[in-house]
Amino acid sequence: QEQQRIISEVLDSLVNVFQAEEQRHKEKFKMIKLVKLLGVRYPIEKIMDAIERPEHLELGPIHLDELSRNIEKFKKALAERGIEIATYDSVQCLYEDLIYITVEFGKYFSALKAGQEPRLFKKDAELFWFSLDKKFEELIELEQEIDDEYSAS
């Protein structure tokens, strides 16, 4: 009986310590919003512009690089919070899809700039673009959920 009481008190104390530590951690990042990192509408629109209008081809790689940097900023911001991409299956899946899409767009724009036939047809690139747009929307929703969790502390 006495041992159970002591063990219970020790466990309660540990739980309180861990909860306080989690609270301090969330407080540290409470005002740093992940959702502000992506700001993706403009670059995504310009990528579609580059797909649809050959005279705007030069915009594609520029805005693709901006998106890639934003993806990496997101990854770094998660790591600063002690969260790895693989921590959440949904984040890992979105991250991998976005990396794949941006790499394929990089190849597409590089081939066009070099005057070569790209592996993707224009219609394929448009479909990739719609997927890119949707995946970023999903990522922004996930960012908002994480921000809300940190703000609620």
XYZ file of N, CA and C in Angstrom:
459
model
N 0.822 -1.180 0.000
C 0.000 0.000 0.000
C 0.880 1.262 0.000
N 1.829 1.275 0.898
C 2.729 2.419 1.006
C 3.581 2.564 -0.259
N 4.037 1.425 -0.794
C 4.853 1.452 -2.028
C 4.042 2.003 -3.198
N 2.797 1.599 -3.287
C 1.932 2.095 -4.363
C 1.748 3.610 -4.255
N 1.557 4.085 -3.065
C 1.382 5.527 -2.849
C 2.641 6.285 -3.267
N 3.806 5.767 -2.873
C 5.076 6.419 -3.217
C 5.291 6.402 -4.725
N 5.043 5.262 -5.347
C 5.189 5.153 -6.812
C 4.227 6.099 -7.504
N 3.017 6.160 -7.014
C 2.016 7.059 -7.604
C 2.457 8.519 -7.497
N 2.996 8.904 -6.351
C 3.468 10.278 -6.161
C 4.645 10.589 -7.086
N 5.553 9.628 -7.219
C 6.713 9.824 -8.105
C 6.244 9.974 -9.550
N 5.318 9.105 -9.976
C 4.810 9.185 -11.350
C 4.058 10.492 -11.587
N 3.249 10.906 -10.641
C 2.541 12.187 -10.753
C 3.526 13.346 -10.874
N 4.582 13.283 -10.089
C 5.609 14.318 -10.140
C 6.279 14.352 -11.510
N 6.589 13.181 -12.049
C 7.203 13.103 -13.385
C 6.269 13.652 -14.457
N 5.016 13.291 -14.377
C 4.030 13.796 -15.343
C 3.984 15.318 -15.276
N 3.980 15.868 -14.082
C 3.958 17.331 -13.933
C 5.200 17.975 -14.530
N 6.349 17.359 -14.336
C 7.599 17.885 -14.899
C 7.524 17.872 -16.429
N 7.068 16.751 -16.995
C 6.981 16.648 -18.460
C 5.955 17.630 -19.032
N 4.842 17.797 -18.349
C 3.833 18.748 -18.815
C 4.355 20.184 -18.766
N 5.083 20.501 -17.706
C 5.654 21.848 -17.592
C 6.689 22.080 -18.690
N 7.495 21.071 -18.970
C 8.500 21.184 -20.037
C 7.827 21.368 -21.399
N 6.777 20.601 -21.651
C 6.043 20.738 -22.909
C 5.433 22.137 -23.019
N 4.906 22.636 -21.927
C 4.320 23.974 -21.907
C 5.375 25.035 -22.226
N 6.559 24.925 -21.621
C 7.650 25.876 -21.905
C 8.065 25.797 -23.373
N 8.123 24.575 -23.895
C 8.499 24.374 -25.297
C 7.483 25.057 -26.222
N 6.201 24.840 -25.985
C 5.160 25.442 -26.819
C 5.154 26.961 -26.680
N 5.391 27.438 -25.474
C 5.448 28.887 -25.226
C 6.549 29.530 -26.066
N 7.659 28.838 -26.176
C 8.816 29.351 -26.929
C 8.460 29.618 -28.395
N 7.595 28.778 -28.972
C 7.262 28.889 -30.396
C 5.853 29.420 -30.652
N 5.194 29.822 -29.598
C 3.798 30.250 -29.693
C 3.580 31.359 -30.725
N 4.484 32.312 -30.783
C 4.308 33.462 -31.669
C 4.970 33.280 -33.042
N 5.678 32.186 -33.225
C 6.329 31.923 -34.512
C 5.420 30.998 -35.307
N 4.729 31.546 -36.266
C 3.713 30.805 -37.005
C 4.304 30.103 -38.223
N 4.084 28.804 -38.279
C 4.528 28.029 -39.437
C 3.799 28.471 -40.704
N 2.537 28.793 -40.556
C 1.715 29.114 -41.712
C 2.244 30.324 -42.486
N 3.027 31.158 -41.820
C 3.606 32.323 -42.500
C 4.793 31.947 -43.386
N 5.317 30.751 -43.216
C 6.512 30.353 -43.956
C 6.255 30.124 -45.441
N 5.097 29.589 -45.771
C 4.897 29.172 -47.162
C 4.485 30.294 -48.092
N 3.517 31.084 -47.734
C 3.103 32.185 -48.592
C 3.165 31.843 -50.066
N 2.485 30.800 -50.480
C 2.761 30.157 -51.767
C 1.899 30.567 -52.938
N 0.849 31.280 -52.767
C -0.072 31.524 -53.882
C 0.635 32.156 -55.095
N 1.384 33.177 -54.866
C 2.013 33.877 -55.987
C 2.987 32.987 -56.766
N 3.928 32.325 -56.111
C 4.844 31.475 -56.881
C 4.129 30.350 -57.617
N 3.106 29.784 -57.007
C 2.368 28.701 -57.671
C 1.675 29.236 -58.924
N 1.082 30.402 -58.806
C 0.430 31.014 -59.972
C 1.449 31.285 -61.084
N 2.623 31.744 -60.709
C 3.642 32.051 -61.715
C 4.192 30.783 -62.375
N 4.204 29.678 -61.651
C 4.620 28.412 -62.264
C 3.620 28.016 -63.339
N 2.327 28.157 -63.049
C 1.315 27.850 -64.066
C 1.452 28.802 -65.241
N 1.748 30.043 -64.966
C 1.973 31.025 -66.021
C 3.102 30.557 -66.944
N 4.160 30.051 -66.354
C 5.307 29.581 -67.136
C 4.959 28.345 -67.961
N 4.045 27.529 -67.462
C 3.618 26.339 -68.207
C 2.748 26.749 -69.387
N 1.833 27.663 -69.158
C 0.861 28.046 -70.177
C 1.405 29.008 -71.227
N 2.378 29.825 -70.847
C 2.868 30.860 -71.759
C 4.365 30.718 -71.976
N 4.764 30.284 -73.134
C 6.193 30.100 -73.411
C 7.017 31.367 -73.175
N 6.412 32.529 -73.365
C 7.164 33.776 -73.159
C 7.459 34.030 -71.675
N 6.808 33.283 -70.790
C 7.048 33.419 -69.352
C 7.834 32.244 -68.780
N 8.434 31.461 -69.658
C 9.180 30.271 -69.232
C 10.229 30.582 -68.168
N 10.890 31.717 -68.273
C 11.951 32.074 -67.317
C 11.428 32.202 -65.884
N 10.130 32.474 -65.736
C 9.558 32.616 -64.393
C 9.443 31.281 -63.666
N 9.291 30.200 -64.417
C 9.091 28.879 -63.818
C 10.178 28.490 -62.835
N 11.435 28.424 -63.281
C 12.500 28.020 -62.353
C 12.681 28.972 -61.175
N 12.478 30.267 -61.400
C 12.628 31.249 -60.320
C 11.629 30.968 -59.203
N 10.374 30.782 -59.577
C 9.330 30.565 -58.575
C 9.358 29.140 -58.027
N 9.840 28.220 -58.816
C 10.030 26.853 -58.324
C 11.105 26.839 -57.233
N 12.178 27.588 -57.444
C 13.219 27.709 -56.418
C 12.659 28.335 -55.142
N 11.804 29.337 -55.292
C 11.192 29.968 -54.123
C 10.354 28.958 -53.342
N 9.559 28.152 -54.053
C 8.762 27.125 -53.384
C 9.652 26.115 -52.670
N 10.718 25.696 -53.337
C 11.642 24.725 -52.738
C 12.271 25.286 -51.462
N 12.653 26.556 -51.495
C 13.214 27.186 -50.290
C 12.181 27.225 -49.165
N 10.941 27.517 -49.519
C 9.884 27.568 -48.512
C 9.623 26.196 -47.901
N 9.698 25.160 -48.715
C 9.529 23.793 -48.213
C 10.638 23.485 -47.205
N 11.855 23.878 -47.535
C 12.981 23.628 -46.631
C 12.881 24.470 -45.364
N 12.354 25.706 -45.483
C 12.130 26.536 -44.291
C 11.136 25.858 -43.356
N 10.104 25.279 -43.942
C 9.108 24.561 -43.159
C 9.749 23.382 -42.432
N 10.555 22.619 -43.149
C 11.243 21.470 -42.551
C 12.139 21.922 -41.395
N 12.870 23.002 -41.607
C 13.766 23.531 -40.574
C 12.977 24.032 -39.367
N 11.858 24.712 -39.616
C 11.036 25.220 -38.520
C 10.459 24.078 -37.687
N 10.082 22.987 -38.345
C 9.620 21.817 -37.599
C 10.747 21.268 -36.735
N 11.932 21.149 -37.327
C 13.087 20.603 -36.600
C 13.401 21.462 -35.369
N 13.264 22.778 -35.495
C 13.498 23.670 -34.354
C 12.514 23.397 -33.219
N 11.355 22.878 -33.575
C 10.345 22.523 -32.582
C 10.528 21.086 -32.079
N 11.533 20.416 -32.607
C 11.766 19.028 -32.209
C 10.897 18.045 -32.965
N 10.359 18.489 -34.098
C 9.486 17.639 -34.912
C 10.210 17.328 -36.214
N 10.344 16.068 -36.515
C 10.938 15.663 -37.786
C 9.826 15.450 -38.805
N 10.159 15.545 -40.079
C 9.176 15.322 -41.142
C 8.489 13.973 -40.942
N 9.243 12.966 -40.539
C 8.704 11.611 -40.394
C 7.851 11.442 -39.134
N 7.787 12.460 -38.282
C 7.002 12.350 -37.051
C 5.530 12.102 -37.360
N 5.020 12.803 -38.347
C 3.622 12.658 -38.758
C 3.588 12.074 -40.170
N 2.876 10.966 -40.342
C 2.784 10.339 -41.664
C 2.240 11.306 -42.703
N 1.245 12.100 -42.318
C 0.635 13.028 -43.277
C 1.636 14.079 -43.745
N 2.464 14.574 -42.825
C 3.476 15.571 -43.188
C 4.539 14.929 -44.072
N 4.978 13.732 -43.716
C 6.000 13.057 -44.513
C 5.502 12.792 -45.931
N 4.272 12.322 -46.060
C 3.701 12.042 -47.380
C 3.620 13.320 -48.220
N 3.117 14.388 -47.632
C 3.032 15.660 -48.356
C 4.418 16.170 -48.740
N 5.333 16.094 -47.816
C 6.701 16.560 -48.071
C 7.318 15.781 -49.231
N 7.209 14.466 -49.198
C 7.778 13.649 -50.271
C 7.118 13.938 -51.616
N 5.793 14.105 -51.601
C 5.086 14.438 -52.846
C 5.541 15.794 -53.389
N 5.675 16.768 -52.504
C 6.100 18.104 -52.939
C 7.525 18.087 -53.482
N 8.393 17.342 -52.844
C 9.768 17.229 -53.344
C 9.756 16.590 -54.729
N 9.012 15.521 -54.874
C 8.934 14.843 -56.176
C 8.423 15.796 -57.261
N 7.332 16.491 -56.956
C 6.742 17.405 -57.941
C 7.717 18.521 -58.297
N 8.375 19.105 -57.309
C 9.294 20.207 -57.615
C 10.502 19.710 -58.412
N 10.975 18.515 -58.135
C 12.091 17.953 -58.915
C 11.651 17.735 -60.367
N 10.461 17.178 -60.550
C 9.968 16.939 -61.914
C 9.754 18.252 -62.665
N 9.236 19.269 -61.972
C 9.103 20.580 -62.606
C 10.470 21.160 -62.954
N 11.436 20.940 -62.109
C 12.791 21.402 -62.406
C 13.300 20.790 -63.697
N 13.098 19.494 -63.865
C 13.505 18.808 -65.103
C 12.727 19.347 -66.302
N 11.441 19.579 -66.101
C 10.575 20.084 -67.166
C 11.067 21.447 -67.665
N 11.266 22.361 -66.727
C 11.711 23.700 -67.112
C 13.128 23.679 -67.690
N 13.998 22.855 -67.150
C 15.370 22.758 -67.670
C 15.383 22.278 -69.114
N 14.566 21.268 -69.395
C 14.499 20.744 -70.766
C 13.978 21.817 -71.721
N 12.924 22.503 -71.339
C 12.367 23.548 -72.196
C 13.370 24.666 -72.437
N 14.060 25.092 -71.363
C 15.050 26.160 -71.504
C 16.190 25.750 -72.431
N 16.511 24.447 -72.416
C 17.599 23.943 -73.255
C 17.128 23.639 -74.673
N 15.856 23.879 -74.947
C 15.317 23.612 -76.275
C 15.088 22.129 -76.530
N 15.017 21.344 -75.477
C 14.803 19.900 -75.602
C 13.342 19.555 -75.319
N 12.983 18.354 -75.723
C 11.633 17.856 -75.455
C 11.575 17.403 -73.991
N 10.702 17.997 -73.180
C 10.621 17.567 -71.775
C 9.970 16.192 -71.659
N 10.272 15.525 -70.560
C 9.681 14.209 -70.299
C 8.172 14.330 -70.105
N 7.735 15.442 -69.539
C 6.312 15.692 -69.339
C 5.758 16.467 -70.535
N 4.576 16.089 -70.967
C 3.871 16.899 -71.937
C 3.261 18.085 -71.207
N 2.838 19.089 -71.959
C 2.256 20.276 -71.338
C 1.058 19.901 -70.466
N 0.210 18.986 -70.937
C -0.962 18.571 -70.160
C -0.525 17.891 -68.864
N 0.548 17.078 -68.931
C 1.088 16.450 -67.717
C 1.551 17.521 -66.725
N 2.227 18.524 -67.251
C 2.723 19.607 -66.393
C 1.554 20.339 -65.736
N 0.480 20.542 -66.484
C -0.700 21.196 -65.904
C -1.291 20.345 -64.776
N -1.356 19.032 -64.997
C -1.876 18.142 -63.953
C -0.948 18.119 -62.737
N 0.361 18.126 -62.971
C 1.320 18.224 -61.877
C 1.095 19.519 -61.106
N 0.828 20.590 -61.848
C 0.598 21.877 -61.202
C -0.621 21.810 -60.273
N -1.716 21.196 -60.753
C -2.905 21.077 -59.908
C -2.604 20.248 -58.654
N -1.802 19.224 -58.819
C -1.396 18.418 -57.671
C -0.540 19.253 -56.710
N 0.391 20.015 -57.254
C 1.233 20.901 -56.447
C 0.369 21.872 -55.647
N -0.578 22.477 -56.319
C -1.472 23.441 -55.680
C -2.237 22.787 -54.532
N -2.785 21.626 -54.774
C -3.565 20.904 -53.759
C -2.679 20.480 -52.587
N -1.492 19.967 -52.874
C -0.581 19.517 -51.812
C -0.165 20.691 -50.926
N 0.078 21.857 -51.523
C 0.435 23.027 -50.715
C -0.737 23.470 -49.844
N -1.945 23.402 -50.387
C -3.115 23.731 -49.561
C -3.189 22.805 -48.355
N -2.952 21.514 -48.581
C -2.973 20.547 -47.482
C -1.863 20.843 -46.476
N -0.696 21.210 -46.960
C 0.414 21.522 -46.074
C 0.109 22.762 -45.232
N -0.510 23.748 -45.829
C -0.897 24.955 -45.099
C -1.907 24.608 -44.008
N -2.848 23.710 -44.308
C -3.810 23.269 -43.294
C -3.087 22.584 -42.132
N -2.118 21.735 -42.444
C -1.343 21.070 -41.391
C -0.550 22.080 -40.569
N 0.043 23.045 -41.252
C 0.768 24.102 -40.530
C -0.163 24.824 -39.561
N -1.368 25.116 -40.035
C -2.334 25.822 -39.193
C -2.691 24.985 -37.965
N -2.851 23.674 -38.163
C -3.154 22.789 -37.032
C -2.021 22.808 -36.004
N -0.790 22.756 -36.488
C 0.364 22.795 -35.577
C 0.419 24.147 -34.876
N 0.223 25.231 -35.634
C 0.203 26.571 -35.030
C -0.882 26.659 -33.952
N -2.063 26.123 -34.248
C -3.171 26.168 -33.275
C -2.809 25.390 -32.005
N -2.148 24.250 -32.184
C -1.745 23.458 -31.033
C -0.757 24.239 -30.153
N 0.171 24.943 -30.783
C 1.150 25.718 -30.027
C 0.514 26.966 -29.424
N -0.462 27.545 -30.093
C -1.121 28.763 -29.588
C -2.049 28.461 -28.421
N -2.549 27.234 -28.382
C -3.508 26.865 -27.334
C -2.836 26.675 -25.983
N -1.507 26.651 -25.980
C -0.824 26.402 -24.709
C -0.855 27.603 -23.795
